[in-house]
Tab-separated table of C-alpha atoms and ligand atoms in Angstrom:
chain	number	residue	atom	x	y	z
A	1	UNK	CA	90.178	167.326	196.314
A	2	UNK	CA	88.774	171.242	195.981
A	3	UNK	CA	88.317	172.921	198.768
A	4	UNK	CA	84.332	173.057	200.016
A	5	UNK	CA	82.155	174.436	202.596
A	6	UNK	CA	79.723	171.847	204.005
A	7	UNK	CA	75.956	172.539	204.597
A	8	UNK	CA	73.321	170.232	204.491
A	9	UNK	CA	70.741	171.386	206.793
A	10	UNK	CA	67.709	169.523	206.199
A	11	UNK	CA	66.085	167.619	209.333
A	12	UNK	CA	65.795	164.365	208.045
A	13	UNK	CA	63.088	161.583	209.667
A	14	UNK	CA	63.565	158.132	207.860
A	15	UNK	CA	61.473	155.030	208.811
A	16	UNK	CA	58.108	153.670	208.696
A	17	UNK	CA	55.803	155.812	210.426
A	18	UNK	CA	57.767	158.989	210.636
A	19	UNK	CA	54.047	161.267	209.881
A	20	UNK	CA	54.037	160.992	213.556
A	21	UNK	CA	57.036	163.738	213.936
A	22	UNK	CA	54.846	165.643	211.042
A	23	UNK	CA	52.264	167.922	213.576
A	24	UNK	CA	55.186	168.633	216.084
A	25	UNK	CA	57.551	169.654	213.102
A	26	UNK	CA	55.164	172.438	211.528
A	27	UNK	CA	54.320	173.798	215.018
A	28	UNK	CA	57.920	174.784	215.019
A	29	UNK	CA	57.063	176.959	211.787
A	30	UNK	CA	53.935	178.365	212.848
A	31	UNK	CA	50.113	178.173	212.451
A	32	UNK	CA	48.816	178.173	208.494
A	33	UNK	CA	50.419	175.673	206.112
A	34	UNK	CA	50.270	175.481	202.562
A	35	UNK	CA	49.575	171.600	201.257
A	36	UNK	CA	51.238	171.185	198.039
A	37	UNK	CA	50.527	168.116	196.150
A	38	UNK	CA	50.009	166.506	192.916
A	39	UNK	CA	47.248	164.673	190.948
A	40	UNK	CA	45.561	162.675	193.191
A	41	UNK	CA	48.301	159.540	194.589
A	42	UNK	CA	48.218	160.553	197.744
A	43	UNK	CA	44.547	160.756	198.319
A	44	UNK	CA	44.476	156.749	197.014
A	45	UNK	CA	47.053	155.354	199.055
A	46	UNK	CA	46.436	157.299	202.357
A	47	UNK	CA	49.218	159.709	202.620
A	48	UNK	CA	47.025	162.592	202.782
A	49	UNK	CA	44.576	161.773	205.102
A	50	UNK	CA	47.965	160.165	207.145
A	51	UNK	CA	49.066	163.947	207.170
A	52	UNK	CA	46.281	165.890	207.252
A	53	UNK	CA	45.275	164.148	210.393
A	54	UNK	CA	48.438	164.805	212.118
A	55	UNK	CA	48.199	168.610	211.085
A	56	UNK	CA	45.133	168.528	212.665
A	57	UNK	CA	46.172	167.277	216.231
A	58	UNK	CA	48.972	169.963	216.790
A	59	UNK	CA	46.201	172.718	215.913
A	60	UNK	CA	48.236	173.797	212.253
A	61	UNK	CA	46.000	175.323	209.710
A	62	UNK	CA	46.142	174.575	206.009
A	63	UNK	CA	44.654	175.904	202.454
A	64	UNK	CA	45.971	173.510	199.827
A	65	UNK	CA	47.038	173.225	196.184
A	66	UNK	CA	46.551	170.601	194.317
A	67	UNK	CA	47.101	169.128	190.808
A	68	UNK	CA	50.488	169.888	190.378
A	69	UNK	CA	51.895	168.603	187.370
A	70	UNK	CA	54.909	166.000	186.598
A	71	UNK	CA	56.950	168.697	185.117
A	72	UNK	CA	55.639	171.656	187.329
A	73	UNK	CA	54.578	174.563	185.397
A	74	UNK	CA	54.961	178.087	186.172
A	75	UNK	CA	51.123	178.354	186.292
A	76	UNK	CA	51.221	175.838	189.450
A	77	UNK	CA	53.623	178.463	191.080
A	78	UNK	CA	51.850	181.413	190.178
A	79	UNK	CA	48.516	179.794	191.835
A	80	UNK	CA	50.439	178.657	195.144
A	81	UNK	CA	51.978	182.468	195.554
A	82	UNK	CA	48.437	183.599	195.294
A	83	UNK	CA	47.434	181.008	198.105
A	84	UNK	CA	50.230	182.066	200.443
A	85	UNK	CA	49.384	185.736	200.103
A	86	UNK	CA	45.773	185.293	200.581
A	87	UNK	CA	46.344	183.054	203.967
A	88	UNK	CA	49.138	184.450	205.062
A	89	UNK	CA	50.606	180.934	205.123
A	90	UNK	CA	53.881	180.138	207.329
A	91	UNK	CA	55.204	177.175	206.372
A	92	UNK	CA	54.936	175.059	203.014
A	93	UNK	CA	54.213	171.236	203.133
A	94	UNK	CA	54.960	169.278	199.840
A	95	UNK	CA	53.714	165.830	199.755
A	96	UNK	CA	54.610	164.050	196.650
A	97	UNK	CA	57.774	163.518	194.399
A	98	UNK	CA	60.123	165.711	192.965
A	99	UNK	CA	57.987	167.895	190.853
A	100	UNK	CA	55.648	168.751	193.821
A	101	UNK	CA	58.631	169.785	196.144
A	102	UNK	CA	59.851	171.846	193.438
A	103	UNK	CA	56.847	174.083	192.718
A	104	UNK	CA	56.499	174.085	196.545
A	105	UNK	CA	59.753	175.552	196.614
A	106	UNK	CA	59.548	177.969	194.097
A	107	UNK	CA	56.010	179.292	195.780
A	108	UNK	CA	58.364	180.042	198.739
A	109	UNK	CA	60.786	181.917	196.889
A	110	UNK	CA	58.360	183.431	194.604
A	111	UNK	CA	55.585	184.673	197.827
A	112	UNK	CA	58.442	186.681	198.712
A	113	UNK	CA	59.242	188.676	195.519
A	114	UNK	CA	56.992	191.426	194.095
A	115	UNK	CA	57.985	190.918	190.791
A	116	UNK	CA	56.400	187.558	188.264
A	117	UNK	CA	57.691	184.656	189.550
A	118	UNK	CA	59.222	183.472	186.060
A	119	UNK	CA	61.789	186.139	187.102
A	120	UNK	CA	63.275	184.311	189.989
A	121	UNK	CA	63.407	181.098	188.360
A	122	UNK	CA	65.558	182.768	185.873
A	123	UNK	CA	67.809	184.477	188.010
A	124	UNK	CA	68.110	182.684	191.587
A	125	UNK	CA	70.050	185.653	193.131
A	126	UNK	CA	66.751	188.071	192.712
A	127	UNK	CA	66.034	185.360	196.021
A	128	UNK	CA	65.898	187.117	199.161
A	129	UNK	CA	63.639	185.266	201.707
A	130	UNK	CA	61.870	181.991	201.034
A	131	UNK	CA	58.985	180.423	203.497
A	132	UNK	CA	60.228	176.843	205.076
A	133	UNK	CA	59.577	174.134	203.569
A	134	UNK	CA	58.893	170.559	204.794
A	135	UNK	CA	58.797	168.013	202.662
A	136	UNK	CA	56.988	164.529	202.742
A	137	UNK	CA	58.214	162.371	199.831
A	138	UNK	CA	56.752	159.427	198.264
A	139	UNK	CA	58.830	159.066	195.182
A	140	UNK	CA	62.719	158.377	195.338
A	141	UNK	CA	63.977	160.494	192.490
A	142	UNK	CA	65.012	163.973	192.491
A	143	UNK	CA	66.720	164.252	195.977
A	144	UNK	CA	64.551	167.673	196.160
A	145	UNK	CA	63.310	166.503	199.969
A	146	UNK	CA	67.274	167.353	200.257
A	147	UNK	CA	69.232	169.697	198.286
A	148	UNK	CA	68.624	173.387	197.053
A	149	UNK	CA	67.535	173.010	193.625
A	150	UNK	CA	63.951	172.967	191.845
A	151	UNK	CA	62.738	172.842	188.318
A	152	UNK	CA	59.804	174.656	186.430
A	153	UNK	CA	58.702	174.359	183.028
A	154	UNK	CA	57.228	177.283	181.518
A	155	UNK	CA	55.762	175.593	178.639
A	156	UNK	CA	54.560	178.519	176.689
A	157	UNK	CA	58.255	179.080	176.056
A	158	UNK	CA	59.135	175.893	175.980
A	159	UNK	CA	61.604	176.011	178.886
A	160	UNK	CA	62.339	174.144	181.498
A	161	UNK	CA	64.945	175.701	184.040
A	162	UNK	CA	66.714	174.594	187.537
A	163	UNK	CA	66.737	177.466	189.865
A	164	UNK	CA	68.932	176.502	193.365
A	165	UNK	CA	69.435	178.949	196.642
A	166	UNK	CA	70.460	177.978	199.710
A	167	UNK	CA	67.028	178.714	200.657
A	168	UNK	CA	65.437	176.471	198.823
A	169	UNK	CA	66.700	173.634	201.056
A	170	UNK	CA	63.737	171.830	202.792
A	171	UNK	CA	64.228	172.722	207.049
A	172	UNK	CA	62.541	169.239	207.279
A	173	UNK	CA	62.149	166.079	205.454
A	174	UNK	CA	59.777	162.617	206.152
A	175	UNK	CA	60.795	160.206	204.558
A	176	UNK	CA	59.060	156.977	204.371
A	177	UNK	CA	59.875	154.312	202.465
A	178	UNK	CA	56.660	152.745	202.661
A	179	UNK	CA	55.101	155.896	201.154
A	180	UNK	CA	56.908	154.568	197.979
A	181	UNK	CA	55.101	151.216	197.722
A	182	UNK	CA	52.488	152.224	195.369
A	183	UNK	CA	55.002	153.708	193.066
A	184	UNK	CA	54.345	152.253	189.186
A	185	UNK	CA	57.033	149.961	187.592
A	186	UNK	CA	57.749	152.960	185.166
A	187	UNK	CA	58.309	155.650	187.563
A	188	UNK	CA	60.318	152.960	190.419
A	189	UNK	CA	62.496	152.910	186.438
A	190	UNK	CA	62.568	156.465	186.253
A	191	UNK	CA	62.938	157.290	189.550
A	192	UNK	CA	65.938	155.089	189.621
A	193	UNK	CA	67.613	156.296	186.239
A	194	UNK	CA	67.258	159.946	187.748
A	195	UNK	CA	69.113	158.638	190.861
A	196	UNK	CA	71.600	157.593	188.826
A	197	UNK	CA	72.204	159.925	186.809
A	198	UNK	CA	72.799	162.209	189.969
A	199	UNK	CA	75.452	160.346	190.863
A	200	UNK	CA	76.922	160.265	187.190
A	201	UNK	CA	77.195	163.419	186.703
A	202	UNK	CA	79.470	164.085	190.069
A	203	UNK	CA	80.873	160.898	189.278
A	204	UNK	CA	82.452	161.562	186.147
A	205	UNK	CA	84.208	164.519	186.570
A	206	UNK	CA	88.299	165.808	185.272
A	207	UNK	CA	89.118	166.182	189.617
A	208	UNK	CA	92.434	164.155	190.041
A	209	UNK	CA	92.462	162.797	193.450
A	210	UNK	CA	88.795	163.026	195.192
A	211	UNK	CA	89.094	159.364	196.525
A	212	UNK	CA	86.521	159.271	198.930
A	213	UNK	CA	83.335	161.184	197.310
A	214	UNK	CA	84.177	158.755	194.312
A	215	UNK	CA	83.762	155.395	196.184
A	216	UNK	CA	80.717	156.793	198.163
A	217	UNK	CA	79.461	157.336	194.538
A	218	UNK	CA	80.176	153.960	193.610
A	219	UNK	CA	78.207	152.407	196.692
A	220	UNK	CA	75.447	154.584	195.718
A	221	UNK	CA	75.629	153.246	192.238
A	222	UNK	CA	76.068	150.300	192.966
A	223	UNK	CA	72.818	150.449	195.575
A	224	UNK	CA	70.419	151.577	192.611
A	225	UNK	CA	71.725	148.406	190.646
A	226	UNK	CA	71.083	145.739	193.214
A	227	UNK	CA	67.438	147.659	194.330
A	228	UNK	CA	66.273	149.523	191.202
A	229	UNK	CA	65.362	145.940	189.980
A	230	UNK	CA	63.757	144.254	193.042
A	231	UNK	CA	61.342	147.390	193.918
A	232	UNK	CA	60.086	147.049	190.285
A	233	UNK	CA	59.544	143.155	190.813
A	234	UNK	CA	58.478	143.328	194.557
A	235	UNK	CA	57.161	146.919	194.857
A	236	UNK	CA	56.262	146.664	198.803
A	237	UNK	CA	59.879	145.213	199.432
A	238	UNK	CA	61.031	147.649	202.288
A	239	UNK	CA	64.544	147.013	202.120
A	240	UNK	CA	65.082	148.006	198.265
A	241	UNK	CA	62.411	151.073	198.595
A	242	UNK	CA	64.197	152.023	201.831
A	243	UNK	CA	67.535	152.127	200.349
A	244	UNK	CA	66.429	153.818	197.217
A	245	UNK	CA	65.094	156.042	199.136
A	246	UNK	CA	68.000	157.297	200.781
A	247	UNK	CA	70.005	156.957	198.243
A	248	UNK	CA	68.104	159.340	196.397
A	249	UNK	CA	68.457	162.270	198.857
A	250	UNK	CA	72.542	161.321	199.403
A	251	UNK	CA	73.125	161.447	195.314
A	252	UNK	CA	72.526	164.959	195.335
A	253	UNK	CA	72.726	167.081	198.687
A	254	UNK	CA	76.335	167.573	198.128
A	255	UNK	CA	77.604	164.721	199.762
A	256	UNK	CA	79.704	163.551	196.602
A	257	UNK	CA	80.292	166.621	194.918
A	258	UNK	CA	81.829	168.321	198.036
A	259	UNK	CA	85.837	168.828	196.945
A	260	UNK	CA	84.726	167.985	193.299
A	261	UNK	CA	84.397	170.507	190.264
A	262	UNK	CA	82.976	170.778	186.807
A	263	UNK	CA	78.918	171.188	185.042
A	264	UNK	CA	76.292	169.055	184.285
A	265	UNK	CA	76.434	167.081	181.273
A	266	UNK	CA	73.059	165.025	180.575
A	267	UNK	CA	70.851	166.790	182.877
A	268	UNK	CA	71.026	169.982	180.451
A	269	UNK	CA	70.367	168.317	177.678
A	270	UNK	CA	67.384	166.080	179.100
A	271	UNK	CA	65.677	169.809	180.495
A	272	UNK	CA	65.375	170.171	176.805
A	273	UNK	CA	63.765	167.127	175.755
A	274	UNK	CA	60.966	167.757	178.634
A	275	UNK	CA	60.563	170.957	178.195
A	276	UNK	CA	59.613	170.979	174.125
A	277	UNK	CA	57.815	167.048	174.415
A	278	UNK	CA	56.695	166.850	178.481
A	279	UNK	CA	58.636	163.427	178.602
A	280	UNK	CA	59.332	161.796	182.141
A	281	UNK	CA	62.750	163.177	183.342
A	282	UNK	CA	64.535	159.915	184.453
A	283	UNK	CA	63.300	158.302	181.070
A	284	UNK	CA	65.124	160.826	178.887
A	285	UNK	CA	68.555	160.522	181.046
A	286	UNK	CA	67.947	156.611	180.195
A	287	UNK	CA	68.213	157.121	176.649
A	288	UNK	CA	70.533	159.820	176.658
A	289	UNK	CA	73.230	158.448	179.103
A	290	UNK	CA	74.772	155.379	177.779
A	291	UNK	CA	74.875	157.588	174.356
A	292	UNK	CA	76.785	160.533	176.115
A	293	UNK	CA	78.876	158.168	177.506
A	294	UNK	CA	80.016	156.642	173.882
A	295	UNK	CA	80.506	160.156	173.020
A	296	UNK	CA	82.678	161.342	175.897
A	297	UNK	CA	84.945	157.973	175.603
A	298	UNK	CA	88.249	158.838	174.662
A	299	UNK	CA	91.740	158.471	175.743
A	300	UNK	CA	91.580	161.533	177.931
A	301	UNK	CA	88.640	160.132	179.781
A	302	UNK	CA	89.083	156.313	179.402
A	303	UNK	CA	90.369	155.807	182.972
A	304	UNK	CA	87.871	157.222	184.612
A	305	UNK	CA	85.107	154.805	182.462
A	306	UNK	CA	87.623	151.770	183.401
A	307	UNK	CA	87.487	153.073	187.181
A	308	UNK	CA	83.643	152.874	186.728
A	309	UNK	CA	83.604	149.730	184.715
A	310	UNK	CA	85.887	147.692	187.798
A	311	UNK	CA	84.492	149.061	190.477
A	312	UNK	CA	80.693	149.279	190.040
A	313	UNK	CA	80.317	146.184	187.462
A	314	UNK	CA	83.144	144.302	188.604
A	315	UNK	CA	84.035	143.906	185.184
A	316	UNK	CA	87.513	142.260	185.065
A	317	UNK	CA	90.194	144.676	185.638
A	318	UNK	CA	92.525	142.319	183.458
A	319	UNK	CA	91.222	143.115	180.131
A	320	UNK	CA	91.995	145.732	178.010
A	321	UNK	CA	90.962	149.426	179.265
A	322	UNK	CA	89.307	149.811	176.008
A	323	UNK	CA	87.151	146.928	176.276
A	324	UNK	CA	86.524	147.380	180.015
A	325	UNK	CA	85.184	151.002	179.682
A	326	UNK	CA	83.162	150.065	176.481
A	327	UNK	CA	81.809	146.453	178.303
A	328	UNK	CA	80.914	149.304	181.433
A	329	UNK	CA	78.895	151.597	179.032
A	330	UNK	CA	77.148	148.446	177.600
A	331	UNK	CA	76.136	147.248	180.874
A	332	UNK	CA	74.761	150.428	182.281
A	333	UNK	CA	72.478	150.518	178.450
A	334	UNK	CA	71.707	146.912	179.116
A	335	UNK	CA	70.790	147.786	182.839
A	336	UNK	CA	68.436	150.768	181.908
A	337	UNK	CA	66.894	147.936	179.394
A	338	UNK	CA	65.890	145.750	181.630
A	339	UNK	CA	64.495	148.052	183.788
A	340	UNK	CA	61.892	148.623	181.271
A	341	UNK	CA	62.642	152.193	179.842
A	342	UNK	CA	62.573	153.064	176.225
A	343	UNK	CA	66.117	153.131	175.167
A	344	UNK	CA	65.732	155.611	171.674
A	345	UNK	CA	63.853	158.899	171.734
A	346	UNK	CA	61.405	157.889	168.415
A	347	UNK	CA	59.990	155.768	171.580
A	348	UNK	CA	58.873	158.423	173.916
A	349	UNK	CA	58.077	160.479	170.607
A	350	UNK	CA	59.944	162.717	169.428
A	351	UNK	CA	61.655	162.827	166.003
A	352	UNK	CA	64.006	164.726	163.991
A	353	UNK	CA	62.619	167.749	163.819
A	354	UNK	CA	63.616	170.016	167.319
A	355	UNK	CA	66.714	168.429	167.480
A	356	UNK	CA	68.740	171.076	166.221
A	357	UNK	CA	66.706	173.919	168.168
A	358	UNK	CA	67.077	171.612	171.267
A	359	UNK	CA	71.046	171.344	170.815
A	360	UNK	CA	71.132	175.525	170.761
A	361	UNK	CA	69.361	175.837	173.952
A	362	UNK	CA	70.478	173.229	176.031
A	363	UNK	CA	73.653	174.993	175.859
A	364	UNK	CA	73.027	178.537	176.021
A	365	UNK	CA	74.588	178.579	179.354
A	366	UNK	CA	77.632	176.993	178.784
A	367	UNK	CA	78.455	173.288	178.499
A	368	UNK	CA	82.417	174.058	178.370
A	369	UNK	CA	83.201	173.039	181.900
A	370	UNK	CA	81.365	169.441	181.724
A	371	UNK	CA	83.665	166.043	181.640
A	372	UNK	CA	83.914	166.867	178.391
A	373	UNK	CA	83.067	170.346	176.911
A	374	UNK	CA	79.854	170.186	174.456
A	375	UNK	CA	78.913	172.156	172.152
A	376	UNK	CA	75.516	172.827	170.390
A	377	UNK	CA	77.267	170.244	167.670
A	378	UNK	CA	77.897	167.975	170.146
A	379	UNK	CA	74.797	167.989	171.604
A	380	UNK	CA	72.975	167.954	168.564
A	381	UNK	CA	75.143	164.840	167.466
A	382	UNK	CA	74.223	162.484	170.844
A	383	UNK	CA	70.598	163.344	170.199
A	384	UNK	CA	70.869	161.888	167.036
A	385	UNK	CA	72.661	158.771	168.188
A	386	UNK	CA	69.912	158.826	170.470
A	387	UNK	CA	67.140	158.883	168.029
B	401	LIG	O1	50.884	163.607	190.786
B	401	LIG	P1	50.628	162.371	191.552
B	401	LIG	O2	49.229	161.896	191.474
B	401	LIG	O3	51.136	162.441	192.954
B	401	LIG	O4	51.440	161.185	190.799
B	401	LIG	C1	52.841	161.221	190.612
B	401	LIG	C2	53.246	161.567	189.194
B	401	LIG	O5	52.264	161.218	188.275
B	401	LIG	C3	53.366	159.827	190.769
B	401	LIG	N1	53.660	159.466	192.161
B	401	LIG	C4	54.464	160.093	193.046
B	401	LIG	N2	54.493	159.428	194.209
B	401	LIG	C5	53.671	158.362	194.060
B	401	LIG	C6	53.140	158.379	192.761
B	401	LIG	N3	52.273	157.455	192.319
B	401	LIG	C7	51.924	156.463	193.167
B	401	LIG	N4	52.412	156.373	194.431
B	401	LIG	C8	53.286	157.300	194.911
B	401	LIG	N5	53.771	157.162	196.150
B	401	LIG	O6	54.555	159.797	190.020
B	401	LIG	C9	54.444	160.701	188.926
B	401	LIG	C10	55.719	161.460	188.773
B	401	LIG	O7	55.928	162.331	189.867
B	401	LIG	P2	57.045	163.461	189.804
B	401	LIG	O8	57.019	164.209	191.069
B	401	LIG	O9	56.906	164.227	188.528
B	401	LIG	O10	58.381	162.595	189.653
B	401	LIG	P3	59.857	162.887	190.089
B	401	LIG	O11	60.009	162.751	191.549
B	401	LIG	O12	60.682	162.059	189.231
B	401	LIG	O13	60.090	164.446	189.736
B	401	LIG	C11	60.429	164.860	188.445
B	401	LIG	C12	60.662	166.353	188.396
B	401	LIG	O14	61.771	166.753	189.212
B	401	LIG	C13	62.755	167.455	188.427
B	401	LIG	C14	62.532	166.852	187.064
B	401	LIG	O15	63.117	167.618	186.036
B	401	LIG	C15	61.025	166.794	186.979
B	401	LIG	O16	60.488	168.054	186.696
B	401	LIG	N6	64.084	167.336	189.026
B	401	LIG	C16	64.317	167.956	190.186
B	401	LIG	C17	65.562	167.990	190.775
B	401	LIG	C18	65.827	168.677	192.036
B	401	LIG	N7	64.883	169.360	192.623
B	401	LIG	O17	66.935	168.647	192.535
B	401	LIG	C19	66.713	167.335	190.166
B	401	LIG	C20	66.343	166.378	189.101
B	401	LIG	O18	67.466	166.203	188.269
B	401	LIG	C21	65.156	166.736	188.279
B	401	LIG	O19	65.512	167.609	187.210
B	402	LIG	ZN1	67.650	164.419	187.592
């Protein structure tokens, strides 16, 4: 276990009805919000009158921005920074899923620096002051309502980059699990794969001897298996949206990479995949995962896929290691199968042809301290098992 300094600041209110705590929460913040959300979900199932109406009885202001898109763009930013200057805003209020709290949390980075906001999102430490954010989720994804990263596309360049400061950590989160109900089967799929993923890629690290972050990642895992499922078949069952749900914001605040090392592996190459083809994040770690994993499978890293394959799919631990850490990756393909999502990227429609320029960039900053060190080669060689 590395050594680790633990902050996870974010105020979190779970439960059904939590939009109570929402006007007494921003009046800590000030007068003037800025309502962030995306294309419309939340004015059909109720959330934003639910909110607005609670804004409204502690006496807190608000100029909105809508339409954010899945995949925020740069554009989205550039409009909220324009919104926050012109109201003098105090406080930023996301309501929606991951891509929503993202561009909200950019705009409070970005309100603060003079130069174009692309800037910041390409070099965090040009961050100096961001306004507070408090989020209101309604997808379980990303884990944004909880940790200090966000992502923006900037699609005329056909990049899509993670930015993370401390101060980019919501002060506040509400999170509701019955906001989730009117999730589709596809993104519940998505959202799930993301989670997953998450924990993956803390998960399967070189660290010798980080017990404890390691099991809580198998619980987690092992949460997303028994719930992913039953939210897609029974969408307003509480307990499996209330679980995901949490689960979501625990993959990736820290909690199981605290005392761990090492990069990303799949996330950097999925960035690429949405930011030249728009594709639903969680979708592309779904076809890319159980393909990384095949690649990464070798006798260096076999007992860690053998740990996975015992302890999350109970696979018997009397078999061959070989057979157990293949039968683990075959289960975790099967499992993303059944859930619905496209399991080759010809399906979600994209071809040959980027592959190779996709491979280059997705590891322009360095892949060489993942599980397993990729190159562009590499990279280039699990999209095509992918295809
Ligand atoms: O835009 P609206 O109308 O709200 O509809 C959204 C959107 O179309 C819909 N939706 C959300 N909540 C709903 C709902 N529909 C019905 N009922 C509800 N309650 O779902 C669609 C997808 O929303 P989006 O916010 O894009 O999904 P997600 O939460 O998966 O966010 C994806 C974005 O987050 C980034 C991804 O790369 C992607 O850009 N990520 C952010 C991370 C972070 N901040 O730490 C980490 C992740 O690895 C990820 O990269
Ligand atoms: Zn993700």
């Amino acid at each position: 276990m590395n050594n680790f300094n633990y902050s996870i600041p974010t105020k979190v209110y779970f439960g059904k009805g939590k939009i109570k705590k929402l006007g007494e929460i921003a009046k800590a913040y000030g007068e003037k919000a800025l309502l962030v959300y995306g294309g419309g979900s939340i004015k059909s199932n109720g959330i934003y009158d639910a909110a607005v109406e609670k804004l409204k009885e502690a006496g807190v202001q608000y100029v909105e921005l809508s339409g954010v898109e899945p995949n925020p763009r740069i554009t989205s930013v550039e409009a909220g920074v324009k919104l926050c200057r012109e109201n003098k805003v105090d406080m930023i209020i996301p309501i929606g899923g991951g891509s929503t709290i993202d561009c909200a949390k950019a705009i409070a980075a970005a309100a603060y620096y003079e130069g174009n906001p692309w800037d910041i999102v390409q070099d965090c430490s040009k961050i100096t002051k961001a306004l507070p954010i408090i989020s209101i989720l309604t997808l379980a994804a990303t884990g944004s309502e909880m940790d200090a990263f966000a992502v923006i596309s900037n699609m005329e360049r056909n990049e899509k980059l993670g930015m993370g400061h401390d101060l980019l950590k919501p002060q506040a989160s509400i999170l509701d699990p019955e906001y989730t109900f009117t999730v589709s089967k596809y993104q519940t799929a998505a959202g799930t794969a993301d989670i997953m993923s998450h924990i993956f890629e803390a998960y399967f690290t070189t660290d010798e001897g980080a017990y404890l972050p390691d099991r809580m990642a198998e619980a987690m895992l092992k949460t997303c298996i028994k719930y992913g499922p039953i939210a897609m078949e029974n969408p307003e069952n509480y307990e499996a949206r209330a679980n995901l749900m949490w689960t979501s914001s625990l993959a990736i605040n820290g909690l199981i990479s605290f005392g761990k090392t090492g990069e990303w592996s799949v996330h950097g190459m999925e960035h690429e995949l949405s930011a030249f083809y728009d594709i639903t994040h969680g979708v592309g770690l779904a076809i890319l995962t159980p393909h990384w994993m095949r690649y990464v499978l070798n006798d260096n890293t076999l007992n860690k896929f053998v740990e996975y394959g015992i302890n999350v799919w109970d696979i018997d631990k009397s078999l061959d290691k070989k057979e157990i850490a293949n039968f683990a990756i075959d289960k975790t393909a099967e499992f993303f199968k059944k859930m619905g999502i496209p399991t080759t990227l010809r399906e979600v429609g994209i071809n040959e042809e980027k592959l190779e320029v996709m491979a280059q960039q997705a590891v322009r900053f360095g892949m060489e301290d993942c599980f397993v060190p990729l190159t562009a080669e590499d990279v280039l060689n699990i999209f095509k098992d992918a295809l």
